[in-house]
Amino acid sequence: MLIPSPKWLRGDDIAASDITPRETYLSRRQLLALGAAGLAGPWAARQAFAQGAPGKLAKLPATANNAYLITDKRTPYQDVTTYNNFYEFGTDKSDPARNAGTLRPRPWQVAVEGLVKQPKTYDIDELLKLAPMEERVYRLRCVEGWSMVIPWIGYPLAELIRRVEPLPGAKFVQFITLADKKQMPGLGSGVLEWPYSEGLRMDEAMHPLALLTFGLYGEVLPNQNGAPVRMVLPWKYGFKSAKSIVKIRFVDKQPPTSWNIAAPNEYGFYSNVNPDVDHPRWSQATERRIGEVKGGGGFSALFAPKRKTLPFNGYGAQVASLYQGLDLRKNF
Ligand code: MTE
């Protein structure tokens, strides 16, 4: 079995894009790309910098759900959409924004299958209309030690689960994401087993915080953030929040998950944010907030002030009861 040690898991190996101020490397790369397409010039320069704010993608109307409002400063759109993990498009933080243009988020279907009374393949446009869209500002804490604050748009996964009527034998939910070599250049790398797979216990999946997510910052999801539909699970490390989902499967046994298969001693099934349980190769006690220092992205990942990581990423009041009686050191 391949045990990956990708760059983002190694504290000693930092990509050039992580130390060059992002305005510099982004504008340079974008201008090179546009230049190759014969489009460089003053217009191209304006376009390259215009990506720093929403406004490029379709609007996704939603009602703010203030029950989930947090006062933390929001991470700038530019950082949210250019500092990403989406290994299907490469392992560098800048790869998804650069390469995910090949992803086609339409047409798109999501098969809901397994131990349910009403299995169904949903067209994405039907899934979008299934329940009222809410905007929720959530913290997202990556296992690597950085975090962001993002206004997501979606509705609770429970809305979908209720409609398909799980059978009593359904104990877990598995999320399977797109794996299409034609659209995803990173699939050739073999760094993980594809398709990317994640899972939750049924009570976790039903929890109102678990958001089936279609947008951010008022618009549909950019490709690099998991278009057209992904999960967001704010009390768990970011890798639990599977992007570009094509199957939601109800099963009786704990499903295999890509990161657990790759390195079982490093990435457990639960992966609840826990400052008291270190990753075998680094501490989880603190984090750096992306966008908190000028230069953004990788610059922030290195130089933003450290802040204390909170148990369950600050959502303990809502979710700690799910894990009563469970040894969270063993079930990391
Ligand atoms: N989903 C898929 N399909 N492939 C991935 O590589 N990376 C995960 C998660 N979902 C990943 C994925 C990780 S490690 C993180 S931290 C979050 O996506 C990052 O989400 P963001 O780029 O929107 O911040």
mmCIF file of C-alpha atoms and ligand atoms in Angstrom:
data_model
loop_
_atom_site.group_PDB
_atom_site.id
_atom_site.type_symbol
_atom_site.label_atom_id
_atom_site.label_comp_id
_atom_site.label_asym_id
_atom_site.label_seq_id
_atom_site.Cartn_x
_atom_site.Cartn_y
_atom_site.Cartn_z
ATOM 1 C CA MET A 1 0.000 0.000 0.000
ATOM 2 C CA LEU A 2 1.217 3.462 -0.839
ATOM 3 C CA ILE A 3 1.614 5.642 2.227
ATOM 4 C CA PRO A 4 1.663 9.170 0.880
ATOM 5 C CA SER A 5 3.790 11.854 2.353
ATOM 6 C CA PRO A 6 2.583 14.764 0.281
ATOM 7 C CA LYS A 7 4.066 18.210 0.676
ATOM 8 C CA TRP A 8 1.264 19.542 2.793
ATOM 9 C CA LEU A 9 1.824 16.783 5.336
ATOM 10 C CA ARG A 10 5.511 17.543 5.710
ATOM 11 C CA GLY A 11 6.475 20.533 7.803
ATOM 12 C CA ASP A 12 9.904 20.630 6.158
ATOM 13 C CA ASP A 13 8.867 20.926 2.549
ATOM 14 C CA ILE A 14 7.190 24.135 1.537
ATOM 15 C CA ALA A 15 6.163 25.010 -1.986
ATOM 16 C CA ALA A 16 7.456 28.207 -3.564
ATOM 17 C CA SER A 17 3.848 29.359 -3.772
ATOM 18 C CA ASP A 18 3.689 29.144 0.019
ATOM 19 C CA ILE A 19 6.402 31.733 0.574
ATOM 20 C CA THR A 20 5.977 34.100 -2.367
ATOM 21 C CA PRO A 21 3.376 36.777 -1.610
ATOM 22 C CA ARG A 22 0.261 35.552 -3.373
ATOM 23 C CA GLU A 23 -0.342 38.748 -5.352
ATOM 24 C CA THR A 24 3.042 38.184 -6.954
ATOM 25 C CA TYR A 25 2.762 34.537 -7.874
ATOM 26 C CA LEU A 26 -0.919 34.618 -8.766
ATOM 27 C CA SER A 27 -0.694 37.564 -11.063
ATOM 28 C CA ARG A 28 2.442 36.143 -12.671
ATOM 29 C CA ARG A 29 0.821 32.749 -13.244
ATOM 30 C CA GLN A 30 -2.464 34.128 -14.432
ATOM 31 C CA LEU A 31 -0.771 36.494 -16.825
ATOM 32 C CA LEU A 32 1.397 33.666 -18.159
ATOM 33 C CA ALA A 33 -1.692 31.541 -18.703
ATOM 34 C CA LEU A 34 -3.524 34.356 -20.418
ATOM 35 C CA GLY A 35 -0.419 35.186 -22.406
ATOM 36 C CA ALA A 36 -0.274 31.601 -23.673
ATOM 37 C CA ALA A 37 -3.850 32.038 -24.849
ATOM 38 C CA GLY A 38 -2.868 35.234 -26.665
ATOM 39 C CA LEU A 39 -4.872 37.408 -24.301
ATOM 40 C CA ALA A 40 -2.245 39.179 -22.225
ATOM 41 C CA GLY A 41 -2.296 42.953 -22.039
ATOM 42 C CA PRO A 42 -3.926 45.608 -19.867
ATOM 43 C CA TRP A 43 -7.276 43.821 -20.071
ATOM 44 C CA ALA A 44 -5.686 40.574 -18.861
ATOM 45 C CA ALA A 45 -3.988 42.337 -15.970
ATOM 46 C CA ARG A 46 -7.324 43.781 -14.824
ATOM 47 C CA GLN A 47 -8.967 40.340 -15.057
ATOM 48 C CA ALA A 48 -6.217 38.671 -13.067
ATOM 49 C CA PHE A 49 -6.728 41.041 -10.163
ATOM 50 C CA ALA A 50 -10.514 41.026 -10.475
ATOM 51 C CA GLN A 51 -10.555 37.461 -9.129
ATOM 52 C CA GLY A 52 -10.111 38.769 -5.605
ATOM 53 C CA ALA A 53 -13.856 39.094 -5.021
ATOM 54 C CA PRO A 54 -17.002 37.155 -5.830
ATOM 55 C CA GLY A 55 -18.890 38.234 -8.938
ATOM 56 C CA LYS A 56 -17.705 35.760 -11.557
ATOM 57 C CA LEU A 57 -20.156 32.939 -10.879
ATOM 58 C CA ALA A 58 -23.936 32.489 -10.743
ATOM 59 C CA LYS A 59 -25.625 34.043 -7.701
ATOM 60 C CA LEU A 60 -27.127 31.598 -5.227
ATOM 61 C CA PRO A 61 -29.790 33.332 -3.121
ATOM 62 C CA ALA A 62 -29.974 32.210 0.491
ATOM 63 C CA THR A 63 -31.360 33.382 3.824
ATOM 64 C CA ALA A 64 -28.798 34.043 6.533
ATOM 65 C CA ASN A 65 -29.249 31.623 9.401
ATOM 66 C CA ASN A 66 -28.137 33.691 12.364
ATOM 67 C CA ALA A 67 -28.137 30.681 14.675
ATOM 68 C CA TYR A 68 -24.821 29.850 13.027
ATOM 69 C CA LEU A 69 -23.398 33.353 12.828
ATOM 70 C CA ILE A 70 -19.942 33.693 14.357
ATOM 71 C CA THR A 71 -18.131 36.927 14.976
ATOM 72 C CA ASP A 72 -14.751 35.789 13.579
ATOM 73 C CA LYS A 73 -13.577 37.877 10.643
ATOM 74 C CA ARG A 74 -14.366 36.182 7.325
ATOM 75 C CA THR A 75 -11.479 34.867 5.282
ATOM 76 C CA PRO A 76 -11.150 36.926 2.064
ATOM 77 C CA TYR A 77 -12.731 35.327 -1.012
ATOM 78 C CA GLN A 78 -9.368 35.446 -2.745
ATOM 79 C CA ASP A 79 -7.829 33.148 -0.111
ATOM 80 C CA VAL A 80 -10.856 30.853 0.138
ATOM 81 C CA THR A 81 -10.678 30.205 -3.599
ATOM 82 C CA THR A 82 -6.925 30.043 -4.207
ATOM 83 C CA TYR A 83 -5.561 28.188 -1.152
ATOM 84 C CA ASN A 84 -7.194 24.768 -1.464
ATOM 85 C CA ASN A 85 -6.817 21.056 -0.981
ATOM 86 C CA PHE A 86 -8.407 19.123 -3.831
ATOM 87 C CA TYR A 87 -5.949 16.372 -4.716
ATOM 88 C CA GLU A 88 -7.825 15.412 -7.859
ATOM 89 C CA PHE A 89 -6.326 18.632 -9.258
ATOM 90 C CA GLY A 90 -2.854 18.417 -7.731
ATOM 91 C CA THR A 91 -1.222 18.474 -4.301
ATOM 92 C CA ASP A 92 -0.023 22.099 -4.140
ATOM 93 C CA LYS A 93 -2.351 24.606 -2.523
ATOM 94 C CA SER A 94 -2.450 26.641 -5.734
ATOM 95 C CA ASP A 95 -3.126 23.645 -8.018
ATOM 96 C CA PRO A 96 -6.928 23.431 -7.618
ATOM 97 C CA ALA A 97 -7.481 27.096 -8.576
ATOM 98 C CA ARG A 98 -5.111 26.667 -11.515
ATOM 99 C CA ASN A 99 -6.312 23.277 -12.772
ATOM 100 C CA ALA A 100 -9.977 22.891 -11.819
ATOM 101 C CA GLY A 101 -11.184 24.797 -14.891
ATOM 102 C CA THR A 102 -11.542 21.366 -16.542
ATOM 103 C CA LEU A 103 -14.223 20.249 -14.065
ATOM 104 C CA ARG A 104 -17.705 20.324 -15.592
ATOM 105 C CA PRO A 105 -20.259 20.950 -12.827
ATOM 106 C CA ARG A 106 -23.173 20.601 -15.323
ATOM 107 C CA PRO A 107 -24.760 18.226 -16.165
ATOM 108 C CA TRP A 108 -24.330 16.555 -12.745
ATOM 109 C CA GLN A 109 -26.197 13.873 -10.885
ATOM 110 C CA VAL A 110 -25.985 12.560 -7.339
ATOM 111 C CA ALA A 111 -27.080 8.961 -6.743
ATOM 112 C CA VAL A 112 -28.558 8.377 -3.291
ATOM 113 C CA GLU A 113 -28.482 4.631 -2.780
ATOM 114 C CA GLY A 114 -28.022 1.685 -0.433
ATOM 115 C CA LEU A 115 -30.135 0.995 2.643
ATOM 116 C CA VAL A 116 -32.965 3.456 1.981
ATOM 117 C CA LYS A 117 -36.641 3.041 1.122
ATOM 118 C CA GLN A 118 -36.518 5.670 -1.625
ATOM 119 C CA PRO A 119 -33.226 5.411 -3.561
ATOM 120 C CA LYS A 120 -33.032 8.088 -6.197
ATOM 121 C CA THR A 121 -30.634 9.737 -8.605
ATOM 122 C CA TYR A 122 -31.044 13.476 -8.242
ATOM 123 C CA ASP A 123 -30.208 15.935 -10.955
ATOM 124 C CA ILE A 124 -28.186 18.758 -9.414
ATOM 125 C CA ASP A 125 -30.894 21.300 -10.244
ATOM 126 C CA GLU A 126 -33.460 19.203 -8.377
ATOM 127 C CA LEU A 127 -31.106 18.855 -5.410
ATOM 128 C CA LEU A 128 -30.640 22.627 -5.358
ATOM 129 C CA LYS A 129 -34.391 23.102 -4.893
ATOM 130 C CA LEU A 130 -34.944 20.349 -2.335
ATOM 131 C CA ALA A 131 -34.891 22.616 0.743
ATOM 132 C CA PRO A 132 -34.500 26.333 1.507
ATOM 133 C CA MET A 133 -30.969 27.596 1.008
ATOM 134 C CA GLU A 134 -29.290 29.016 4.109
ATOM 135 C CA GLU A 135 -26.134 31.037 4.506
ATOM 136 C CA ARG A 136 -24.064 29.881 7.462
ATOM 137 C CA VAL A 137 -20.704 31.240 8.515
ATOM 138 C CA TYR A 138 -18.582 28.282 9.656
ATOM 139 C CA ARG A 139 -14.996 27.866 10.750
ATOM 140 C CA LEU A 140 -13.138 25.223 8.710
ATOM 141 C CA ARG A 141 -10.036 23.739 10.408
ATOM 142 C CA CYS A 142 -7.678 21.759 8.199
ATOM 143 C CA VAL A 143 -5.719 18.875 9.748
ATOM 144 C CA GLU A 144 -2.546 20.648 8.573
ATOM 145 C CA GLY A 145 -2.978 23.438 11.131
ATOM 146 C CA TRP A 146 -4.627 26.288 9.236
ATOM 147 C CA SER A 147 -8.197 27.512 9.355
ATOM 148 C CA MET A 148 -10.632 29.744 7.481
ATOM 149 C CA VAL A 149 -14.004 31.385 8.165
ATOM 150 C CA ILE A 150 -16.376 31.008 5.229
ATOM 151 C CA PRO A 151 -19.982 32.027 4.483
ATOM 152 C CA TRP A 152 -21.262 28.763 3.000
ATOM 153 C CA ILE A 153 -24.620 28.256 1.296
ATOM 154 C CA GLY A 154 -26.578 25.024 1.593
ATOM 155 C CA TYR A 155 -29.080 23.153 3.694
ATOM 156 C CA PRO A 156 -28.755 20.437 6.332
ATOM 157 C CA LEU A 157 -27.934 17.005 4.906
ATOM 158 C CA ALA A 158 -30.747 15.763 7.184
ATOM 159 C CA GLU A 159 -33.245 17.317 4.732
ATOM 160 C CA LEU A 160 -32.115 14.900 2.040
ATOM 161 C CA ILE A 161 -31.755 11.946 4.420
ATOM 162 C CA ARG A 162 -35.332 12.305 5.645
ATOM 163 C CA ARG A 163 -36.655 12.264 2.073
ATOM 164 C CA VAL A 164 -34.935 8.990 1.115
ATOM 165 C CA GLU A 165 -36.106 7.241 4.346
ATOM 166 C CA PRO A 166 -33.154 5.203 5.627
ATOM 167 C CA LEU A 167 -33.899 1.598 6.593
ATOM 168 C CA PRO A 168 -33.220 0.507 10.200
ATOM 169 C CA GLY A 169 -30.038 -1.266 9.060
ATOM 170 C CA ALA A 170 -28.478 1.993 7.775
ATOM 171 C CA LYS A 171 -25.829 2.926 10.357
ATOM 172 C CA PHE A 172 -23.383 4.993 8.279
ATOM 173 C CA VAL A 173 -23.395 7.324 5.295
ATOM 174 C CA GLN A 174 -20.640 7.174 2.681
ATOM 175 C CA PHE A 175 -19.786 10.068 0.345
ATOM 176 C CA ILE A 176 -18.156 9.202 -2.965
ATOM 177 C CA THR A 177 -16.831 11.958 -5.177
ATOM 178 C CA LEU A 178 -16.139 12.320 -8.888
ATOM 179 C CA ALA A 179 -13.113 10.468 -10.299
ATOM 180 C CA ASP A 180 -12.869 11.279 -14.006
ATOM 181 C CA LYS A 181 -9.391 11.359 -15.503
ATOM 182 C CA LYS A 182 -10.610 13.527 -18.369
ATOM 183 C CA GLN A 183 -11.624 16.278 -15.953
ATOM 184 C CA MET A 184 -9.159 15.721 -13.097
ATOM 185 C CA PRO A 185 -5.447 15.761 -13.933
ATOM 186 C CA GLY A 186 -4.412 14.773 -10.381
ATOM 187 C CA LEU A 187 -6.000 11.331 -10.577
ATOM 188 C CA GLY A 188 -2.901 9.991 -12.316
ATOM 189 C CA SER A 189 -0.763 10.667 -9.225
ATOM 190 C CA GLY A 190 -1.868 7.678 -7.127
ATOM 191 C CA VAL A 191 -1.391 9.768 -3.974
ATOM 192 C CA LEU A 192 -4.777 8.554 -2.670
ATOM 193 C CA GLU A 193 -7.173 5.797 -3.633
ATOM 194 C CA TRP A 194 -9.820 7.181 -5.969
ATOM 195 C CA PRO A 195 -12.620 7.950 -5.922
ATOM 196 C CA TYR A 196 -12.199 10.048 -2.786
ATOM 197 C CA SER A 197 -14.395 8.498 -0.142
ATOM 198 C CA GLU A 198 -15.566 9.823 3.216
ATOM 199 C CA GLY A 199 -18.108 8.752 5.794
ATOM 200 C CA LEU A 200 -20.139 9.631 8.854
ATOM 201 C CA ARG A 201 -22.104 7.772 11.481
ATOM 202 C CA MET A 202 -25.842 8.197 10.867
ATOM 203 C CA ASP A 203 -26.349 10.469 13.907
ATOM 204 C CA GLU A 204 -23.473 12.701 12.753
ATOM 205 C CA ALA A 205 -24.959 12.881 9.261
ATOM 206 C CA MET A 206 -28.342 13.868 10.725
ATOM 207 C CA HIS A 207 -26.836 16.593 12.919
ATOM 208 C CA PRO A 208 -28.147 20.061 11.941
ATOM 209 C CA LEU A 209 -24.581 21.404 11.547
ATOM 210 C CA ALA A 210 -23.806 18.928 8.728
ATOM 211 C CA LEU A 211 -24.340 21.098 5.660
ATOM 212 C CA LEU A 212 -24.918 19.861 2.119
ATOM 213 C CA THR A 213 -23.217 22.790 0.444
ATOM 214 C CA PHE A 214 -23.754 24.363 -2.964
ATOM 215 C CA GLY A 215 -22.192 27.803 -2.658
ATOM 216 C CA LEU A 216 -20.047 30.329 -0.828
ATOM 217 C CA TYR A 217 -19.895 34.104 -0.631
ATOM 218 C CA GLY A 218 -23.331 34.437 -2.289
ATOM 219 C CA GLU A 219 -22.491 32.420 -5.404
ATOM 220 C CA VAL A 220 -22.383 28.795 -6.543
ATOM 221 C CA LEU A 221 -19.237 26.911 -5.476
ATOM 222 C CA PRO A 222 -16.136 27.630 -7.539
ATOM 223 C CA ASN A 223 -14.794 24.384 -9.072
ATOM 224 C CA GLN A 224 -11.767 24.366 -6.785
ATOM 225 C CA ASN A 225 -14.015 24.456 -3.698
ATOM 226 C CA GLY A 226 -15.982 21.361 -4.723
ATOM 227 C CA ALA A 227 -18.566 22.367 -7.333
ATOM 228 C CA PRO A 228 -21.380 21.673 -7.700
ATOM 229 C CA VAL A 229 -22.028 20.031 -4.310
ATOM 230 C CA ARG A 230 -19.912 19.099 -1.274
ATOM 231 C CA MET A 231 -20.202 18.515 2.440
ATOM 232 C CA VAL A 232 -19.132 20.974 5.144
ATOM 233 C CA LEU A 233 -18.682 19.497 8.641
ATOM 234 C CA PRO A 234 -17.313 22.329 10.760
ATOM 235 C CA TRP A 235 -16.489 20.270 13.876
ATOM 236 C CA LYS A 236 -14.262 17.846 11.940
ATOM 237 C CA TYR A 237 -10.939 18.277 10.166
ATOM 238 C CA GLY A 238 -11.402 19.618 6.642
ATOM 239 C CA PHE A 239 -10.693 16.343 4.838
ATOM 240 C CA LYS A 240 -14.008 14.915 6.104
ATOM 241 C CA SER A 241 -15.806 17.537 3.971
ATOM 242 C CA ALA A 242 -15.843 15.700 0.634
ATOM 243 C CA LYS A 243 -15.982 17.824 -2.525
ATOM 244 C CA SER A 244 -17.790 17.265 -5.845
ATOM 245 C CA ILE A 245 -19.993 14.438 -4.566
ATOM 246 C CA VAL A 246 -21.583 11.974 -7.004
ATOM 247 C CA LYS A 247 -22.858 9.260 -4.615
ATOM 248 C CA ILE A 248 -24.337 9.239 -1.143
ATOM 249 C CA ARG A 249 -24.613 5.660 0.041
ATOM 250 C CA PHE A 250 -26.327 4.322 3.184
ATOM 251 C CA VAL A 251 -24.510 1.301 4.621
ATOM 252 C CA ASP A 252 -24.519 -0.968 7.663
ATOM 253 C CA LYS A 253 -20.755 -0.907 8.355
ATOM 254 C CA GLN A 254 -18.234 1.867 8.792
ATOM 255 C CA PRO A 255 -17.219 2.741 5.211
ATOM 256 C CA PRO A 256 -13.591 2.932 4.034
ATOM 257 C CA THR A 257 -12.294 6.500 3.753
ATOM 258 C CA SER A 258 -9.466 7.623 1.458
ATOM 259 C CA TRP A 259 -7.210 9.198 4.085
ATOM 260 C CA ASN A 260 -7.718 6.368 6.553
ATOM 261 C CA ILE A 261 -6.746 3.847 3.869
ATOM 262 C CA ALA A 262 -3.666 5.926 2.995
ATOM 263 C CA ALA A 263 -2.374 6.382 6.565
ATOM 264 C CA PRO A 264 -4.550 4.671 9.207
ATOM 265 C CA ASN A 265 -2.351 5.717 12.136
ATOM 266 C CA GLU A 266 -2.626 9.391 11.112
ATOM 267 C CA TYR A 267 -6.226 9.849 9.924
ATOM 268 C CA GLY A 268 -9.014 8.172 11.868
ATOM 269 C CA PHE A 269 -12.620 7.729 10.873
ATOM 270 C CA TYR A 270 -13.949 10.338 13.323
ATOM 271 C CA SER A 271 -11.377 13.113 12.831
ATOM 272 C CA ASN A 272 -13.120 15.484 15.190
ATOM 273 C CA VAL A 273 -11.018 18.624 15.733
ATOM 274 C CA ASN A 274 -9.210 17.916 18.990
ATOM 275 C CA PRO A 275 -6.390 20.103 20.368
ATOM 276 C CA ASP A 276 -5.545 17.380 22.934
ATOM 277 C CA VAL A 277 -4.818 14.639 20.411
ATOM 278 C CA ASP A 278 -1.799 15.428 18.267
ATOM 279 C CA HIS A 279 -1.228 14.181 14.772
ATOM 280 C CA PRO A 280 1.672 11.673 15.048
ATOM 281 C CA ARG A 281 3.906 14.205 13.254
ATOM 282 C CA TRP A 282 2.723 17.555 14.626
ATOM 283 C CA SER A 283 0.741 19.250 17.368
ATOM 284 C CA GLN A 284 -2.932 20.082 16.890
ATOM 285 C CA ALA A 285 -3.018 22.541 19.818
ATOM 286 C CA THR A 286 -2.860 25.678 17.654
ATOM 287 C CA GLU A 287 -3.705 26.904 14.178
ATOM 288 C CA ARG A 288 -3.095 29.879 11.907
ATOM 289 C CA ARG A 289 -5.981 31.724 10.309
ATOM 290 C CA ILE A 290 -5.520 32.129 6.548
ATOM 291 C CA GLY A 291 -5.774 35.727 5.375
ATOM 292 C CA GLU A 292 -4.846 37.167 8.751
ATOM 293 C CA VAL A 293 -1.573 38.653 7.575
ATOM 294 C CA LYS A 294 -0.952 40.631 4.421
ATOM 295 C CA GLY A 295 0.130 38.353 1.627
ATOM 296 C CA GLY A 296 -2.665 35.886 2.385
ATOM 297 C CA GLY A 297 -2.743 32.175 1.577
ATOM 298 C CA GLY A 298 0.518 30.325 2.100
ATOM 299 C CA PHE A 299 2.024 33.426 3.659
ATOM 300 C CA SER A 300 -0.640 33.321 6.381
ATOM 301 C CA ALA A 301 -0.175 29.583 6.807
ATOM 302 C CA LEU A 302 3.396 30.330 7.837
ATOM 303 C CA PHE A 303 3.277 33.734 9.504
ATOM 304 C CA ALA A 304 -0.204 34.500 10.884
ATOM 305 C CA PRO A 305 -0.201 34.522 14.687
ATOM 306 C CA LYS A 306 -0.993 31.156 16.233
ATOM 307 C CA ARG A 307 -4.368 30.851 17.890
ATOM 308 C CA LYS A 308 -5.589 28.108 20.165
ATOM 309 C CA THR A 309 -7.523 25.342 18.468
ATOM 310 C CA LEU A 310 -10.847 24.724 20.181
ATOM 311 C CA PRO A 311 -12.296 21.275 20.928
ATOM 312 C CA PHE A 312 -14.654 20.318 18.103
ATOM 313 C CA ASN A 313 -13.437 23.521 16.405
ATOM 314 C CA GLY A 314 -15.620 25.561 18.785
ATOM 315 C CA TYR A 315 -18.811 23.557 18.108
ATOM 316 C CA GLY A 316 -18.619 21.431 21.275
ATOM 317 C CA ALA A 317 -21.872 22.777 22.734
ATOM 318 C CA GLN A 318 -23.697 21.403 19.693
ATOM 319 C CA VAL A 319 -21.877 18.128 19.010
ATOM 320 C CA ALA A 320 -20.025 16.856 22.107
ATOM 321 C CA SER A 321 -23.065 14.825 23.195
ATOM 322 C CA LEU A 322 -22.742 12.692 20.043
ATOM 323 C CA TYR A 323 -19.536 11.252 21.448
ATOM 324 C CA GLN A 324 -20.448 10.651 25.086
ATOM 325 C CA GLY A 325 -18.762 7.495 26.343
ATOM 326 C CA LEU A 326 -16.469 7.284 23.325
ATOM 327 C CA ASP A 327 -12.707 7.408 23.962
ATOM 328 C CA LEU A 328 -11.700 10.214 21.599
ATOM 329 C CA ARG A 329 -7.996 9.323 21.858
ATOM 330 C CA LYS A 330 -8.634 5.869 20.487
ATOM 331 C CA ASN A 331 -11.364 7.054 18.140
ATOM 332 C CA PHE A 332 -9.369 9.951 16.700
HETATM 333 N N1 MTE B 1 -12.585 16.396 -1.396
HETATM 334 C C1 MTE B 1 -12.025 15.766 -2.455
HETATM 335 N N2 MTE B 1 -12.835 15.145 -3.344
HETATM 336 N N3 MTE B 1 -10.675 15.742 -2.647
HETATM 337 C C2 MTE B 1 -9.810 16.336 -1.754
HETATM 338 O O1 MTE B 1 -8.583 16.280 -1.962
HETATM 339 N N4 MTE B 1 -9.577 17.640 0.315
HETATM 340 C C3 MTE B 1 -10.142 17.841 1.654
HETATM 341 C C4 MTE B 1 -11.595 18.372 1.583
HETATM 342 N N5 MTE B 1 -12.356 17.700 0.560
HETATM 343 C C5 MTE B 1 -10.370 16.997 -0.625
HETATM 344 C C6 MTE B 1 -11.783 17.017 -0.495
HETATM 345 C C7 MTE B 1 -9.350 18.695 2.510
HETATM 346 S S1 MTE B 1 -7.856 18.042 3.056
HETATM 347 C C8 MTE B 1 -9.759 19.936 2.929
HETATM 348 S S2 MTE B 1 -8.874 20.829 4.094
HETATM 349 C C9 MTE B 1 -10.982 20.565 2.366
HETATM 350 O O2 MTE B 1 -11.556 19.766 1.324
HETATM 351 C C10 MTE B 1 -10.607 21.922 1.790
HETATM 352 O O3 MTE B 1 -11.741 22.611 1.323
HETATM 353 P P1 MTE B 1 -11.550 24.090 0.707
HETATM 354 O O4 MTE B 1 -10.510 23.974 -0.372
HETATM 355 O O5 MTE B 1 -12.895 24.507 0.179
HETATM 356 O O6 MTE B 1 -11.060 24.955 1.825
#
